[in-house]
Amino acid sequence: MKNKFMNLHIFEEGGNGGEGKPAGQSGNSGNGNGSQSGSAGYTFEQAEEIANNRAEKASRAALASFYRQQGLSEEQITTAIADFKAKQKAQQPDVDAITKERDTARKELQEMKNEKILTSKGVKADDLDYVMFKVNKLVDDKTDFTKAAEKFLKENPKYTGAGTYRVSTSTRSDNQDTGGNVNMNINDRIRAAARK
């Protein structure tokens, strides 16, 4: 009597009589590693497809049974199941939209970090977009943004304001000792001293 019950139980778990496994036997040959294929030689993708198909059939059968108990006709059951699946799908998150939103947020965050790096190196707000564009071209698998920025700014120090040019906001009369006028003043003093 016990054997008949066990066979019935195995038949129920297997879905159809030919694919059930004896009690206590798992699909991964007892090695504890579920990622390898079982003794039947199934790949993970094949096993997943089989499991999904069985789950789909079991779900449909359970819904159909429930709707039959409610007194629906077969046509009404088909419509009700289709409605159920449509609502179920509508409630699932749009993975593509979420992924796109995540990637956009990551990109914006990285741009903010990169702007902060450039600003900390003395790049002015007016030059940020151009310098960022040029530095991003230097970024590759071996060179991150910080190293690329250091390289670009070393070759182009004018973007850091590191003394390669001066901007004066004072009037010309107040600006006698800056820029090119310094050399003219020194030369004039040397000539004046030579005349004495």
CSV table of C-alpha atoms in Angstrom, one decimal:
chain,number,residue,atom,x,y,z
A,1,MET,CA,0.0,0.0,0.0
A,2,LYS,CA,2.9,2.4,0.8
A,3,ASN,CA,4.5,1.8,-2.6
A,4,LYS,CA,1.3,2.7,-4.4
A,5,PHE,CA,1.2,6.0,-2.5
A,6,MET,CA,4.8,6.8,-3.2
A,7,ASN,CA,4.4,6.1,-6.9
A,8,LEU,CA,1.4,8.3,-7.0
A,9,HIS,CA,3.3,11.0,-5.2
A,10,ILE,CA,6.2,10.8,-7.6
A,11,PHE,CA,3.9,10.9,-10.6
A,12,GLU,CA,2.3,14.1,-9.1
A,13,GLU,CA,5.6,15.9,-8.7
A,14,GLY,CA,7.0,14.8,-12.0
A,15,GLY,CA,4.1,16.3,-14.0
A,16,ASN,CA,3.8,13.2,-16.2
A,17,GLY,CA,4.7,9.6,-15.3
A,18,GLY,CA,7.9,9.4,-17.5
A,19,GLU,CA,9.8,12.3,-16.0
A,20,GLY,CA,9.4,11.9,-12.3
A,21,LYS,CA,12.4,11.1,-10.2
A,22,PRO,CA,12.6,8.6,-7.3
A,23,ALA,CA,12.0,10.2,-3.9
A,24,GLY,CA,15.1,11.9,-2.4
A,25,GLN,CA,16.9,12.3,-5.7
A,26,SER,CA,17.7,15.8,-6.9
A,27,GLY,CA,18.5,17.1,-10.3
A,28,ASN,CA,22.1,18.1,-9.5
A,29,SER,CA,23.5,14.6,-8.8
A,30,GLY,CA,23.9,15.3,-5.1
A,31,ASN,CA,27.0,17.5,-5.5
A,32,GLY,CA,25.3,20.6,-3.9
A,33,ASN,CA,26.0,22.8,-6.9
A,34,GLY,CA,22.8,23.7,-8.6
A,35,SER,CA,24.5,25.5,-11.5
A,36,GLN,CA,25.8,22.3,-13.2
A,37,SER,CA,23.5,20.3,-15.4
A,38,GLY,CA,21.9,17.2,-13.9
A,39,SER,CA,22.6,13.6,-14.8
A,40,ALA,CA,20.2,13.8,-17.8
A,41,GLY,CA,22.5,16.4,-19.4
A,42,TYR,CA,20.2,19.4,-19.3
A,43,THR,CA,21.7,22.8,-19.5
A,44,PHE,CA,20.5,25.4,-17.0
A,45,GLU,CA,18.6,27.3,-19.8
A,46,GLN,CA,16.8,24.1,-20.8
A,47,ALA,CA,15.9,23.2,-17.2
A,48,GLU,CA,14.7,26.8,-16.7
A,49,GLU,CA,12.5,26.6,-19.8
A,50,ILE,CA,11.0,23.3,-18.7
A,51,ALA,CA,10.3,24.7,-15.2
A,52,ASN,CA,8.7,27.9,-16.6
A,53,ASN,CA,6.6,25.9,-19.0
A,54,ARG,CA,5.4,23.6,-16.2
A,55,ALA,CA,4.7,26.5,-13.9
A,56,GLU,CA,2.7,28.2,-16.7
A,57,LYS,CA,0.6,25.1,-17.3
A,58,ALA,CA,0.1,24.6,-13.6
A,59,SER,CA,-1.0,28.2,-13.2
A,60,ARG,CA,-3.4,28.0,-16.1
A,61,ALA,CA,-4.8,24.7,-14.8
A,62,ALA,CA,-5.3,26.2,-11.3
A,63,LEU,CA,-7.0,29.3,-12.7
A,64,ALA,CA,-9.2,27.2,-15.0
A,65,SER,CA,-10.2,25.0,-12.0
A,66,PHE,CA,-11.0,28.0,-9.9
A,67,TYR,CA,-13.1,29.6,-12.7
A,68,ARG,CA,-15.0,26.3,-13.3
A,69,GLN,CA,-15.9,26.2,-9.7
A,70,GLN,CA,-17.3,29.7,-10.1
A,71,GLY,CA,-19.6,28.4,-12.9
A,72,LEU,CA,-17.9,30.0,-15.9
A,73,SER,CA,-18.0,28.4,-19.3
A,74,GLU,CA,-14.8,27.4,-21.1
A,75,GLU,CA,-15.0,30.5,-23.3
A,76,GLN,CA,-15.4,32.7,-20.2
A,77,ILE,CA,-12.5,30.9,-18.5
A,78,THR,CA,-10.2,31.6,-21.5
A,79,THR,CA,-11.2,35.3,-21.4
A,80,ALA,CA,-10.8,35.4,-17.6
A,81,ILE,CA,-7.3,33.8,-17.8
A,82,ALA,CA,-6.2,36.2,-20.5
A,83,ASP,CA,-7.5,39.2,-18.4
A,84,PHE,CA,-5.6,37.8,-15.4
A,85,LYS,CA,-2.4,37.5,-17.3
A,86,ALA,CA,-2.7,41.0,-18.8
A,87,LYS,CA,-3.2,42.5,-15.4
A,88,GLN,CA,-0.3,40.5,-14.0
A,89,LYS,CA,1.9,41.7,-16.8
A,90,ALA,CA,0.8,45.3,-16.3
A,91,GLN,CA,1.8,45.1,-12.6
A,92,GLN,CA,5.3,43.9,-13.4
A,93,PRO,CA,8.0,46.7,-13.5
A,94,ASP,CA,9.3,47.8,-16.9
A,95,VAL,CA,12.8,46.6,-16.5
A,96,ASP,CA,14.1,48.4,-19.7
A,97,ALA,CA,12.7,51.8,-18.4
A,98,ILE,CA,14.2,51.2,-14.9
A,99,THR,CA,17.6,50.2,-16.4
A,100,LYS,CA,17.6,53.3,-18.7
A,101,GLU,CA,16.7,55.5,-15.8
A,102,ARG,CA,19.5,54.0,-13.6
A,103,ASP,CA,22.0,54.4,-16.4
A,104,THR,CA,21.1,58.0,-16.9
A,105,ALA,CA,21.4,58.7,-13.2
A,106,ARG,CA,24.8,57.0,-13.1
A,107,LYS,CA,26.0,59.1,-16.1
A,108,GLU,CA,24.8,62.3,-14.5
A,109,LEU,CA,26.5,61.4,-11.2
A,110,GLN,CA,29.7,60.6,-13.0
A,111,GLU,CA,29.6,63.9,-14.9
A,112,MET,CA,29.1,65.8,-11.6
A,113,LYS,CA,32.1,63.9,-10.1
A,114,ASN,CA,34.2,64.7,-13.2
A,115,GLU,CA,33.3,68.4,-13.0
A,116,LYS,CA,34.3,68.4,-9.4
A,117,ILE,CA,37.7,66.9,-10.3
A,118,LEU,CA,38.3,69.5,-13.0
A,119,THR,CA,37.1,72.4,-10.8
A,120,SER,CA,39.5,71.2,-8.0
A,121,LYS,CA,42.3,71.4,-10.6
A,122,GLY,CA,41.5,75.0,-11.3
A,123,VAL,CA,39.5,74.7,-14.5
A,124,LYS,CA,37.1,77.6,-14.8
A,125,ALA,CA,33.4,77.2,-15.3
A,126,ASP,CA,33.6,78.7,-18.8
A,127,ASP,CA,36.1,76.0,-19.9
A,128,LEU,CA,34.5,73.0,-18.1
A,129,ASP,CA,32.5,71.6,-21.0
A,130,TYR,CA,35.4,71.8,-23.5
A,131,VAL,CA,37.9,70.4,-21.1
A,132,MET,CA,35.6,67.6,-20.1
A,133,PHE,CA,35.0,66.7,-23.7
A,134,LYS,CA,38.8,66.6,-24.4
A,135,VAL,CA,39.6,64.6,-21.2
A,136,ASN,CA,36.8,62.0,-21.9
A,137,LYS,CA,38.5,61.3,-25.2
A,138,LEU,CA,41.6,60.3,-23.3
A,139,VAL,CA,39.8,57.9,-21.0
A,140,ASP,CA,40.3,54.2,-21.8
A,141,ASP,CA,40.6,50.9,-20.0
A,142,LYS,CA,44.1,51.9,-18.6
A,143,THR,CA,43.4,55.6,-17.9
A,144,ASP,CA,40.7,56.8,-15.6
A,145,PHE,CA,39.2,60.3,-15.7
A,146,THR,CA,41.5,61.7,-13.0
A,147,LYS,CA,44.7,60.5,-14.8
A,148,ALA,CA,43.4,61.7,-18.2
A,149,ALA,CA,42.6,65.1,-16.7
A,150,GLU,CA,46.1,65.4,-15.2
A,151,LYS,CA,47.6,64.5,-18.5
A,152,PHE,CA,45.5,67.0,-20.5
A,153,LEU,CA,45.9,69.8,-18.1
A,154,LYS,CA,49.7,69.2,-17.9
A,155,GLU,CA,49.8,69.6,-21.7
A,156,ASN,CA,47.3,72.5,-21.7
A,157,PRO,CA,48.0,74.5,-18.5
A,158,LYS,CA,46.1,77.5,-19.8
A,159,TYR,CA,42.8,75.9,-18.7
A,160,THR,CA,44.0,75.7,-15.1
A,161,GLY,CA,44.8,79.4,-14.9
A,162,ALA,CA,48.3,78.5,-13.8
A,163,GLY,CA,50.1,81.7,-14.8
A,164,THR,CA,50.2,81.2,-18.6
A,165,TYR,CA,48.0,84.2,-19.1
A,166,ARG,CA,46.7,87.1,-17.0
A,167,VAL,CA,43.4,88.9,-17.2
A,168,SER,CA,43.4,92.4,-15.8
A,169,THR,CA,40.2,94.2,-15.0
A,170,SER,CA,41.9,97.5,-14.1
A,171,THR,CA,42.4,100.5,-16.4
A,172,ARG,CA,45.5,100.9,-18.5
A,173,SER,CA,46.9,103.7,-16.4
A,174,ASP,CA,46.7,101.5,-13.2
A,175,ASN,CA,48.2,98.6,-15.1
A,176,GLN,CA,51.7,99.8,-15.9
A,177,ASP,CA,53.5,97.1,-14.0
A,178,THR,CA,51.6,94.0,-15.4
A,179,GLY,CA,52.0,91.8,-18.4
A,180,GLY,CA,54.2,93.1,-21.2
A,181,ASN,CA,54.5,96.6,-19.6
A,182,VAL,CA,56.9,95.1,-16.9
A,183,ASN,CA,59.5,94.4,-19.6
A,184,MET,CA,59.1,97.9,-21.1
A,185,ASN,CA,59.6,99.5,-17.7
A,186,ILE,CA,62.7,97.4,-16.9
A,187,ASN,CA,64.2,98.2,-20.3
A,188,ASP,CA,63.5,101.9,-19.8
A,189,ARG,CA,65.3,101.8,-16.4
A,190,ILE,CA,68.2,100.0,-17.8
A,191,ARG,CA,68.6,102.5,-20.6
A,192,ALA,CA,68.2,105.4,-18.2
A,193,ALA,CA,70.9,103.9,-15.9
A,194,ALA,CA,73.2,103.4,-18.9
A,195,ARG,CA,72.9,107.0,-19.9
A,196,LYS,CA,74.2,108.3,-16.5
